[in-house]
Tab-separated table of C-alpha atoms and ligand atoms in Angstrom:
chain	number	residue	atom	x	y	z
P	1	UNK	CA	0.000	0.000	0.000
P	2	UNK	CA	1.458	3.302	-0.983
P	3	UNK	CA	0.079	6.213	0.914
P	4	UNK	CA	-0.463	9.540	-0.876
P	5	UNK	CA	2.636	11.629	-1.497
P	6	UNK	CA	0.965	14.895	-2.473
P	7	UNK	CA	-1.155	16.428	0.270
P	8	UNK	CA	-3.423	19.480	0.490
P	9	UNK	CA	-1.722	22.610	1.858
P	10	UNK	CA	-1.900	23.243	5.600
P	11	UNK	CA	-4.162	26.196	4.747
P	12	UNK	CA	-6.787	23.686	3.633
P	13	UNK	CA	-6.115	21.147	6.408
P	14	UNK	CA	-6.140	23.800	9.121
P	15	UNK	CA	-9.216	25.418	7.601
P	16	UNK	CA	-10.941	22.028	7.540
P	17	UNK	CA	-10.031	21.391	11.199
P	18	UNK	CA	-11.148	24.823	12.391
P	19	UNK	CA	-14.279	24.925	10.248
P	20	UNK	CA	-13.109	27.949	8.283
P	21	UNK	CA	-12.849	26.031	4.978
P	22	UNK	CA	-16.036	26.128	2.933
P	23	UNK	CA	-18.016	23.097	1.800
P	24	UNK	CA	-16.657	22.712	-1.752
P	25	UNK	CA	-12.991	22.407	-0.835
P	26	UNK	CA	-13.936	20.508	2.328
P	27	UNK	CA	-15.360	17.776	0.079
P	28	UNK	CA	-11.949	17.361	-1.585
P	29	UNK	CA	-10.044	17.616	1.715
P	30	UNK	CA	-12.334	15.095	3.444
P	31	UNK	CA	-11.999	12.651	0.552
P	32	UNK	CA	-8.209	13.005	0.638
P	33	UNK	CA	-8.377	12.293	4.399
P	34	UNK	CA	-10.069	8.982	3.639
P	35	UNK	CA	-6.971	8.050	1.600
P	36	UNK	CA	-4.364	9.595	3.902
P	37	UNK	CA	-3.712	8.551	7.539
P	38	UNK	CA	-0.958	11.180	7.683
P	39	UNK	CA	-3.312	14.080	7.014
P	40	UNK	CA	-5.927	12.581	9.354
P	41	UNK	CA	-3.398	12.905	12.167
P	42	UNK	CA	-2.470	16.358	11.011
P	43	UNK	CA	-6.106	17.447	11.094
P	44	UNK	CA	-6.510	15.857	14.551
P	45	UNK	CA	-3.541	17.915	15.793
P	46	UNK	CA	-5.036	21.101	14.341
P	47	UNK	CA	-8.377	20.218	15.960
P	48	UNK	CA	-6.604	19.824	19.295
P	49	UNK	CA	-5.050	23.272	18.865
P	50	UNK	CA	-8.494	24.726	18.114
P	51	UNK	CA	-9.800	22.814	21.140
P	52	UNK	CA	-7.226	24.603	23.282
P	53	UNK	CA	-8.296	27.962	21.853
P	54	UNK	CA	-11.910	27.005	22.524
P	55	UNK	CA	-11.030	26.210	26.153
P	56	UNK	CA	-9.258	29.551	26.466
P	57	UNK	CA	-12.253	31.623	25.333
P	58	UNK	CA	-13.083	34.168	28.010
P	59	UNK	CA	-16.337	33.453	29.789
P	60	UNK	CA	-17.831	36.627	31.189
P	61	UNK	CA	-20.982	36.114	33.252
P	62	UNK	CA	-23.687	34.989	30.930
P	63	UNK	CA	-27.023	35.597	32.549
P	64	UNK	CA	-29.639	33.184	31.451
P	65	UNK	CA	-27.490	30.132	30.878
P	66	UNK	CA	-28.767	28.554	34.109
P	67	UNK	CA	-32.274	29.101	32.801
P	68	UNK	CA	-31.224	27.357	29.609
P	69	UNK	CA	-29.955	24.382	31.596
P	70	UNK	CA	-33.316	24.192	33.407
P	71	UNK	CA	-35.135	24.325	30.101
P	72	UNK	CA	-33.029	21.418	28.793
P	73	UNK	CA	-34.424	19.145	31.502
P	74	UNK	CA	-37.348	18.025	29.411
P	75	UNK	CA	-35.144	17.552	26.357
P	76	UNK	CA	-32.773	15.288	28.235
P	77	UNK	CA	-35.585	13.212	29.669
P	78	UNK	CA	-37.073	12.837	26.201
P	79	UNK	CA	-33.772	11.845	24.631
P	80	UNK	CA	-32.723	8.398	25.755
P	81	UNK	CA	-29.268	7.238	24.882
P	82	UNK	CA	-29.310	5.856	21.367
P	83	UNK	CA	-28.610	2.162	21.343
P	84	UNK	CA	-25.103	1.353	20.277
P	85	UNK	CA	-25.368	0.221	16.685
P	86	UNK	CA	-22.583	-2.216	16.024
P	87	UNK	CA	-21.775	-1.787	12.378
P	88	UNK	CA	-19.675	-4.553	10.920
P	89	UNK	CA	-16.154	-3.442	10.193
P	90	UNK	CA	-15.574	-4.554	6.655
P	91	UNK	CA	-12.217	-5.588	5.382
P	92	UNK	CA	-10.436	-2.940	3.369
P	93	UNK	CA	-11.356	-3.062	-0.264
P	94	UNK	CA	-9.061	-5.207	-2.326
P	95	UNK	CA	-8.515	-5.161	-6.024
P	96	UNK	CA	-10.432	-2.356	-7.696
P	97	UNK	CA	-10.324	0.585	-5.324
P	98	UNK	CA	-13.675	2.081	-4.510
P	99	UNK	CA	-13.925	5.857	-4.276
P	100	UNK	CA	-14.244	6.552	-0.522
P	101	UNK	CA	-16.834	8.615	1.311
P	102	UNK	CA	-17.747	11.405	1.521
P	103	UNK	CA	-17.282	11.699	-2.253
P	104	UNK	CA	-18.817	8.337	-3.176
P	105	UNK	CA	-22.230	9.448	-1.968
P	106	UNK	CA	-22.015	12.497	-4.211
P	107	UNK	CA	-21.006	10.862	-7.442
P	108	UNK	CA	-23.503	9.747	-10.028
P	109	UNK	CA	-24.041	6.040	-9.779
P	110	UNK	CA	-21.509	3.801	-11.463
P	111	UNK	CA	-19.092	6.634	-12.097
P	112	UNK	CA	-16.145	4.517	-11.063
P	113	UNK	CA	-16.782	1.484	-13.198
P	114	UNK	CA	-14.948	1.117	-16.496
P	115	UNK	CA	-18.179	1.689	-18.390
P	116	UNK	CA	-19.659	4.455	-16.325
P	117	UNK	CA	-22.264	7.041	-17.040
P	118	UNK	CA	-20.454	10.295	-16.271
P	119	UNK	CA	-21.853	11.782	-19.506
P	120	UNK	CA	-18.315	12.627	-20.532
P	121	UNK	CA	-17.698	15.574	-22.830
P	122	UNK	CA	-14.527	15.248	-24.846
P	123	UNK	CA	-12.608	18.534	-24.696
P	124	UNK	CA	-9.661	17.251	-26.713
P	125	UNK	CA	-8.477	13.886	-27.924
P	126	UNK	CA	-8.421	11.543	-24.918
P	127	UNK	CA	-9.463	14.188	-22.373
P	128	UNK	CA	-12.987	14.508	-21.022
P	129	UNK	CA	-14.860	16.606	-18.481
P	130	UNK	CA	-17.889	15.060	-16.827
P	131	UNK	CA	-21.307	16.391	-17.703
P	132	UNK	CA	-21.961	15.745	-14.025
P	133	UNK	CA	-21.339	19.002	-12.214
P	134	UNK	CA	-22.069	20.450	-8.780
P	135	UNK	CA	-21.500	23.853	-7.259
P	136	UNK	CA	-20.782	24.058	-3.539
P	137	UNK	CA	-19.963	27.323	-1.749
P	138	UNK	CA	-18.866	28.935	-5.014
P	139	UNK	CA	-16.619	26.064	-6.093
P	140	UNK	CA	-17.446	24.136	-9.248
P	141	UNK	CA	-16.967	20.386	-8.916
P	142	UNK	CA	-16.578	18.068	-11.897
P	143	UNK	CA	-14.546	15.046	-12.930
P	144	UNK	CA	-11.611	15.189	-15.335
P	145	UNK	CA	-10.656	12.095	-17.294
P	146	UNK	CA	-7.379	11.605	-19.156
P	147	UNK	CA	-6.486	8.683	-21.375
P	148	UNK	CA	-2.958	7.322	-21.198
P	149	UNK	CA	-0.513	10.036	-22.291
P	150	UNK	CA	-3.290	12.379	-23.429
P	151	UNK	CA	-2.381	15.999	-22.580
P	152	UNK	CA	-4.960	18.311	-21.040
P	153	UNK	CA	-5.221	21.209	-23.495
P	154	UNK	CA	-3.819	24.579	-22.524
P	155	UNK	CA	-6.202	26.468	-20.315
P	156	UNK	CA	-6.371	29.476	-18.120
P	157	UNK	CA	-8.112	29.768	-14.795
P	158	UNK	CA	-8.821	32.891	-12.810
P	159	UNK	CA	-8.641	31.255	-9.379
P	160	UNK	CA	-7.483	28.079	-7.659
P	161	UNK	CA	-7.714	24.716	-9.360
P	162	UNK	CA	-7.476	21.508	-7.315
P	163	UNK	CA	-7.282	17.914	-8.523
P	164	UNK	CA	-7.647	14.722	-6.482
P	165	UNK	CA	-6.780	11.466	-8.242
P	166	UNK	CA	-9.511	8.822	-7.905
P	167	UNK	CA	-8.244	6.289	-10.454
P	168	UNK	CA	-5.050	5.815	-12.452
P	169	UNK	CA	-2.315	8.438	-12.477
P	170	UNK	CA	-1.282	11.632	-14.221
P	171	UNK	CA	1.843	13.730	-14.279
P	172	UNK	CA	2.782	17.351	-14.799
P	173	UNK	CA	6.015	19.321	-14.666
P	174	UNK	CA	5.943	19.201	-10.846
P	175	UNK	CA	5.634	15.470	-10.334
P	176	UNK	CA	3.407	12.461	-10.774
P	177	UNK	CA	0.178	11.846	-8.968
P	178	UNK	CA	-1.595	8.613	-8.200
P	179	UNK	CA	-4.716	7.616	-6.277
P	180	UNK	CA	-5.319	9.886	-3.288
P	181	UNK	CA	-2.808	12.532	-4.360
P	182	UNK	CA	-3.771	16.215	-4.567
P	183	UNK	CA	-2.460	18.740	-7.091
P	184	UNK	CA	-3.044	22.395	-6.359
P	185	UNK	CA	-2.617	25.048	-9.042
P	186	UNK	CA	-2.973	28.681	-8.084
P	187	UNK	CA	-4.442	31.173	-10.522
P	188	UNK	CA	-2.498	32.034	-13.645
P	189	UNK	CA	0.101	29.286	-13.261
P	190	UNK	CA	1.145	27.247	-16.257
P	191	UNK	CA	0.818	23.536	-15.859
P	192	UNK	CA	0.608	20.665	-18.282
P	193	UNK	CA	-1.087	17.558	-16.998
P	194	UNK	CA	-1.261	14.351	-18.994
P	195	UNK	CA	-2.518	10.861	-18.278
P	196	UNK	CA	0.228	8.594	-16.949
P	197	UNK	CA	-1.441	5.234	-16.358
P	198	UNK	CA	-2.549	2.459	-18.662
P	199	UNK	CA	-6.150	2.901	-17.591
P	200	UNK	CA	-7.811	6.292	-17.917
P	201	UNK	CA	-6.979	8.621	-15.062
P	202	UNK	CA	-10.057	10.070	-13.339
P	203	UNK	CA	-9.720	13.060	-11.010
P	204	UNK	CA	-12.046	15.101	-8.881
P	205	UNK	CA	-11.674	18.557	-10.388
P	206	UNK	CA	-12.389	21.696	-8.336
P	207	UNK	CA	-12.339	25.186	-9.725
P	208	UNK	CA	-13.081	28.464	-7.980
P	209	UNK	CA	-13.274	30.765	-10.980
P	210	UNK	CA	-13.851	30.455	-14.695
P	211	UNK	CA	-12.025	27.938	-16.829
P	212	UNK	CA	-11.051	29.012	-20.325
P	213	UNK	CA	-9.582	26.556	-22.786
P	214	UNK	CA	-7.113	28.051	-25.266
P	215	UNK	CA	-6.475	27.153	-28.883
P	216	UNK	CA	-3.020	26.587	-30.378
P	217	UNK	CA	-2.462	30.318	-30.638
P	218	UNK	CA	-3.400	30.917	-27.024
P	219	UNK	CA	-6.806	32.385	-27.856
P	220	UNK	CA	-9.904	31.519	-25.867
P	221	UNK	CA	-12.036	28.822	-27.378
V	1	UNK	CA	-21.955	11.614	7.932
V	2	UNK	CA	-22.287	15.246	6.963
V	3	UNK	CA	-22.840	17.862	9.607
V	4	UNK	CA	-23.603	15.804	12.673
V	5	UNK	CA	-20.464	13.725	12.851
V	6	UNK	CA	-17.746	14.160	15.382
V	7	UNK	CA	-14.636	12.212	16.249
V	8	UNK	CA	-14.649	10.978	12.690
V	9	UNK	CA	-11.443	9.018	13.044
V	10	UNK	CA	-12.158	7.238	16.287
V	11	UNK	CA	-11.294	3.858	14.792
V	12	UNK	CA	-7.680	4.815	14.247
V	13	UNK	CA	-5.160	2.847	16.277
V	14	UNK	CA	-4.392	4.731	19.488
V	15	UNK	CA	-1.562	7.207	19.385
V	16	UNK	CA	-0.289	9.866	21.701
V	17	UNK	CA	-3.011	12.427	22.093
V	18	UNK	CA	-2.138	15.664	20.313
V	19	UNK	CA	-0.810	18.393	22.583
V	20	UNK	CA	-1.169	16.223	25.651
V	21	UNK	CA	2.241	14.632	25.820
V	22	UNK	CA	2.874	15.854	29.356
V	23	UNK	CA	-0.111	14.151	30.828
V	24	UNK	CA	0.159	10.572	31.834
V	25	UNK	CA	-2.883	8.645	30.731
V	26	UNK	CA	-2.747	6.796	34.059
V	27	UNK	CA	-3.334	10.048	35.898
V	28	UNK	CA	-7.033	10.208	36.732
V	29	UNK	CA	-6.814	13.978	37.157
V	30	UNK	CA	-5.484	14.482	33.637
V	31	UNK	CA	-8.814	15.673	32.258
V	32	UNK	CA	-11.437	16.158	34.979
V	33	UNK	CA	-14.159	16.267	32.337
V	34	UNK	CA	-13.502	12.696	31.194
V	35	UNK	CA	-15.063	11.340	34.376
V	36	UNK	CA	-18.104	13.585	33.891
V	37	UNK	CA	-18.623	12.439	30.297
V	38	UNK	CA	-18.221	8.856	31.472
V	39	UNK	CA	-20.864	9.384	34.184
V	40	UNK	CA	-23.245	10.852	31.601
V	41	UNK	CA	-22.655	7.885	29.277
V	42	UNK	CA	-22.888	5.138	31.905
V	43	UNK	CA	-25.366	6.461	34.452
V	44	UNK	CA	-27.241	9.243	32.610
V	45	UNK	CA	-25.992	11.366	35.515
V	46	UNK	CA	-27.795	14.734	35.441
V	47	UNK	CA	-25.401	16.324	37.933
V	48	UNK	CA	-22.426	15.377	35.817
V	49	UNK	CA	-24.224	16.832	32.804
V	50	UNK	CA	-24.943	20.050	34.719
V	51	UNK	CA	-21.249	20.350	35.603
V	52	UNK	CA	-20.298	19.912	31.937
V	53	UNK	CA	-22.947	22.446	30.984
V	54	UNK	CA	-21.661	25.070	33.448
V	55	UNK	CA	-18.155	24.689	32.082
V	56	UNK	CA	-18.814	24.455	28.361
V	57	UNK	CA	-22.050	26.378	27.746
V	58	UNK	CA	-20.409	29.828	28.206
V	59	UNK	CA	-17.603	28.799	25.838
V	60	UNK	CA	-20.022	27.562	23.173
V	61	UNK	CA	-22.065	30.748	23.579
V	62	UNK	CA	-18.990	32.931	23.262
V	63	UNK	CA	-17.686	30.938	20.280
V	64	UNK	CA	-20.994	31.324	18.412
V	65	UNK	CA	-21.287	35.031	19.243
V	66	UNK	CA	-17.751	35.625	17.960
V	67	UNK	CA	-18.594	33.805	14.737
V	68	UNK	CA	-21.590	35.992	14.038
V	69	UNK	CA	-24.578	34.405	15.784
V	70	UNK	CA	-27.062	36.689	17.496
V	71	UNK	CA	-27.879	35.974	21.116
V	72	UNK	CA	-30.972	33.884	20.355
V	73	UNK	CA	-29.199	31.741	17.773
V	74	UNK	CA	-26.170	31.360	20.046
V	75	UNK	CA	-28.404	30.042	22.851
V	76	UNK	CA	-30.062	27.611	20.458
V	77	UNK	CA	-26.640	26.372	19.434
V	78	UNK	CA	-25.616	25.936	23.091
V	79	UNK	CA	-28.679	23.757	23.536
V	80	UNK	CA	-27.962	21.811	20.323
V	81	UNK	CA	-24.351	21.143	21.200
V	82	UNK	CA	-25.051	20.185	24.824
V	83	UNK	CA	-27.852	17.869	23.721
V	84	UNK	CA	-25.326	16.200	21.388
V	85	UNK	CA	-22.968	15.843	24.380
V	86	UNK	CA	-25.806	14.113	26.263
V	87	UNK	CA	-26.604	11.795	23.362
V	88	UNK	CA	-23.101	11.021	22.152
V	89	UNK	CA	-21.281	10.760	25.486
V	90	UNK	CA	-20.914	7.004	24.897
V	91	UNK	CA	-18.914	7.581	21.722
V	92	UNK	CA	-16.402	9.935	23.338
V	93	UNK	CA	-12.937	8.376	23.142
V	94	UNK	CA	-10.356	9.880	25.524
V	95	UNK	CA	-7.534	8.290	23.513
V	96	UNK	CA	-8.435	10.517	20.570
V	97	UNK	CA	-9.125	13.944	22.038
V	98	UNK	CA	-9.722	15.879	25.207
V	99	UNK	CA	-13.320	16.609	26.179
V	100	UNK	CA	-12.677	20.259	25.270
V	101	UNK	CA	-11.566	19.325	21.733
V	102	UNK	CA	-14.489	16.927	21.376
V	103	UNK	CA	-16.993	19.636	22.378
V	104	UNK	CA	-15.245	22.075	20.028
V	105	UNK	CA	-15.712	19.698	17.061
V	106	UNK	CA	-19.422	19.344	17.842
V	107	UNK	CA	-19.817	23.130	18.167
V	108	UNK	CA	-17.891	23.651	14.910
V	109	UNK	CA	-20.102	21.210	13.013
V	110	UNK	CA	-23.354	22.557	14.442
V	111	UNK	CA	-22.543	26.164	13.661
V	112	UNK	CA	-21.481	25.314	10.089
V	113	UNK	CA	-24.870	23.662	9.745
V	114	UNK	CA	-26.970	26.334	11.479
V	115	UNK	CA	-25.065	29.583	10.914
V	116	UNK	CA	-23.463	29.014	7.548
V	117	UNK	CA	-26.177	26.639	6.387
V	118	UNK	CA	-23.632	24.401	4.742
V	119	UNK	CA	-22.911	20.727	5.039
V	120	UNK	CA	-19.610	19.531	6.389
V	121	UNK	CA	-18.300	16.636	4.330
V	122	UNK	CA	-16.395	14.135	6.482
V	123	UNK	CA	-14.930	10.674	5.959
V	124	UNK	CA	-16.914	7.739	7.309
V	125	UNK	CA	-14.759	5.617	9.641
V	126	UNK	CA	-16.866	2.559	8.754
V	127	UNK	CA	-16.281	3.009	5.035
V	128	UNK	CA	-14.456	-0.054	3.657
V	129	UNK	CA	-12.848	2.216	1.047
V	130	UNK	CA	-11.084	4.266	3.713
V	131	UNK	CA	-7.334	3.608	3.855
V	132	UNK	CA	-6.561	2.528	7.435
V	133	UNK	CA	-3.251	3.503	8.980
V	134	UNK	CA	-2.644	-0.206	9.519
V	135	UNK	CA	-2.149	-0.643	5.770
V	136	UNK	CA	0.987	1.502	5.869
V	137	UNK	CA	4.291	-0.234	5.276
V	138	UNK	CA	6.592	-0.336	8.345
V	139	UNK	CA	8.570	2.564	6.847
V	140	UNK	CA	5.391	4.557	6.259
V	141	UNK	CA	4.136	3.758	9.758
V	142	UNK	CA	7.378	5.020	11.287
V	143	UNK	CA	7.109	8.180	9.202
V	144	UNK	CA	3.520	8.700	10.335
V	145	UNK	CA	4.493	8.583	13.991
V	146	UNK	CA	7.466	10.833	13.380
V	147	UNK	CA	5.575	13.441	11.385
V	148	UNK	CA	2.805	13.495	13.987
V	149	UNK	CA	5.393	14.146	16.704
V	150	UNK	CA	7.144	16.781	14.596
V	151	UNK	CA	3.898	18.630	14.025
V	152	UNK	CA	3.146	18.659	17.739
V	153	UNK	CA	6.621	20.017	18.400
V	154	UNK	CA	6.084	22.654	15.728
V	155	UNK	CA	2.728	23.674	17.226
V	156	UNK	CA	4.283	23.789	20.675
V	157	UNK	CA	7.144	25.983	19.515
V	158	UNK	CA	5.066	28.482	17.516
V	159	UNK	CA	5.894	32.061	18.479
V	160	UNK	CA	3.024	33.548	20.506
V	161	UNK	CA	2.399	36.303	17.974
V	162	UNK	CA	2.267	33.768	15.127
V	163	UNK	CA	-0.085	31.506	17.043
V	164	UNK	CA	-2.310	34.524	17.649
V	165	UNK	CA	-2.714	35.342	13.929
V	166	UNK	CA	-3.449	31.671	13.219
V	167	UNK	CA	-6.085	31.722	15.951
V	168	UNK	CA	-7.733	34.833	14.563
V	169	UNK	CA	-7.537	33.715	10.943
V	170	UNK	CA	-8.650	30.077	11.280
V	171	UNK	CA	-10.492	29.810	14.584
V	172	UNK	CA	-12.246	33.198	14.595
V	173	UNK	CA	-12.320	33.391	10.764
V	174	UNK	CA	-11.174	37.007	10.700
V	175	UNK	CA	-9.955	38.524	7.438
V	176	UNK	CA	-6.425	39.903	7.310
V	177	UNK	CA	-7.915	43.392	7.444
V	178	UNK	CA	-9.986	42.584	10.551
V	179	UNK	CA	-6.936	41.135	12.283
V	180	UNK	CA	-4.913	44.261	11.465
V	181	UNK	CA	-7.657	46.479	12.846
V	182	UNK	CA	-8.179	44.460	16.052
V	183	UNK	CA	-4.495	44.056	16.839
V	184	UNK	CA	-3.454	47.514	15.590
V	185	UNK	CA	-0.775	45.902	13.468
V	186	UNK	CA	0.065	46.950	9.915
V	187	UNK	CA	-1.621	44.684	7.354
V	188	UNK	CA	1.793	43.638	6.027
V	189	UNK	CA	2.841	42.428	9.488
V	190	UNK	CA	-0.305	40.334	9.792
V	191	UNK	CA	0.354	38.693	6.429
V	192	UNK	CA	4.015	38.109	7.273
V	193	UNK	CA	3.174	36.484	10.602
V	194	UNK	CA	0.607	34.194	8.974
V	195	UNK	CA	3.118	33.191	6.322
V	196	UNK	CA	5.798	32.545	8.958
V	197	UNK	CA	3.374	30.540	11.097
V	198	UNK	CA	2.347	28.289	8.194
V	199	UNK	CA	5.998	27.955	7.150
V	200	UNK	CA	6.887	26.859	10.675
V	201	UNK	CA	4.181	24.156	10.593
V	202	UNK	CA	5.063	23.112	7.053
V	203	UNK	CA	8.610	22.265	8.012
V	204	UNK	CA	7.127	19.406	10.012
V	205	UNK	CA	5.480	17.869	6.940
V	206	UNK	CA	6.465	14.353	6.100
V	207	UNK	CA	9.383	14.369	3.670
V	208	UNK	CA	8.133	13.834	0.213
V	209	UNK	CA	9.504	10.868	-1.640
E	1	ZN	ZN1	-2.378	13.692	2.981
């Protein structure tokens, strides 16, 4: 088992731990966490730091809180302890790797089978964007699919672009990325991704601003 | 799975609790709130709950007020969070977090849900597709322990003024401009301190292969 080598920035991990990160990027961070024990510990450490800050909050006299406690009496009586539901701990998936939660519940059904129904739109030879699309807290979420060695066409984006590999592998001038890895491109950076696995590479693709594909002369398509 | 979850990684193998290295786990006085949570879970002890309420309710109230709730909403959130403490006391795991951190994560999730009206995506510890730490190779496992320790050292050795900008930026969600105004620091100083703070933490990242 190779654990991910490319992690989200601390800005995202810390923001996820503190609650400052918004829902769209949190979906990518949380899905990376499912792949990455290292970042899970990192987030737990950031949560502990926030827990300390929470404990240190000043507590001036708050009139009325005792009244609130009294009013909770009925609620407590009416809320018995939920029975412990023992859910079977399944063995880790072997063979074909399933996309983990929380993303799996979001994806259209069968998106991660070889013959899926992502309603793929070919944007250049061997490169597709999913017709499936969601917008969460201002971030557009789609899937990007690259055939082996197919280059993603030149494009420009006005804000952050984040990729999380769900299947296969791709590479760019900064390194190579396989399942669970995160690539983060800030606005206006040049980067040239291309598929780097025998099977098609499928990534979760997050974009904050507009995405403009360019033709050979660098003009917007 | 979305907004209600807390202690999402409670099935991880036990490891030293973050930021609590000094405390011996054999010391029953280490976290006085653990015994109270235990009494709530085992005996539905109302007095123990009241003690937890008196300690944490003002903090939850203050936290929600600082993050933009009005008084009425903040009181509702206090009630929500404390009810969750009552209901979920049995799932509290002292090996994973202090009671204070546990209550913080519940308050964080509830206010994202109620104040921001957003979901909070989180991994599901029962998901068979989740990569457990136990699947790491021995080398990876050693690295995990080391990087976890290094991060705790880095957090512990953060300069006070850098920790303070992190607190304002991430915990209180202040913009750089708001931090500059509140602390009467030049905007450039605020940005520099944030950059230095994140750089300090980043140096503890696991070495990339
Ligand atoms: Zn990671």
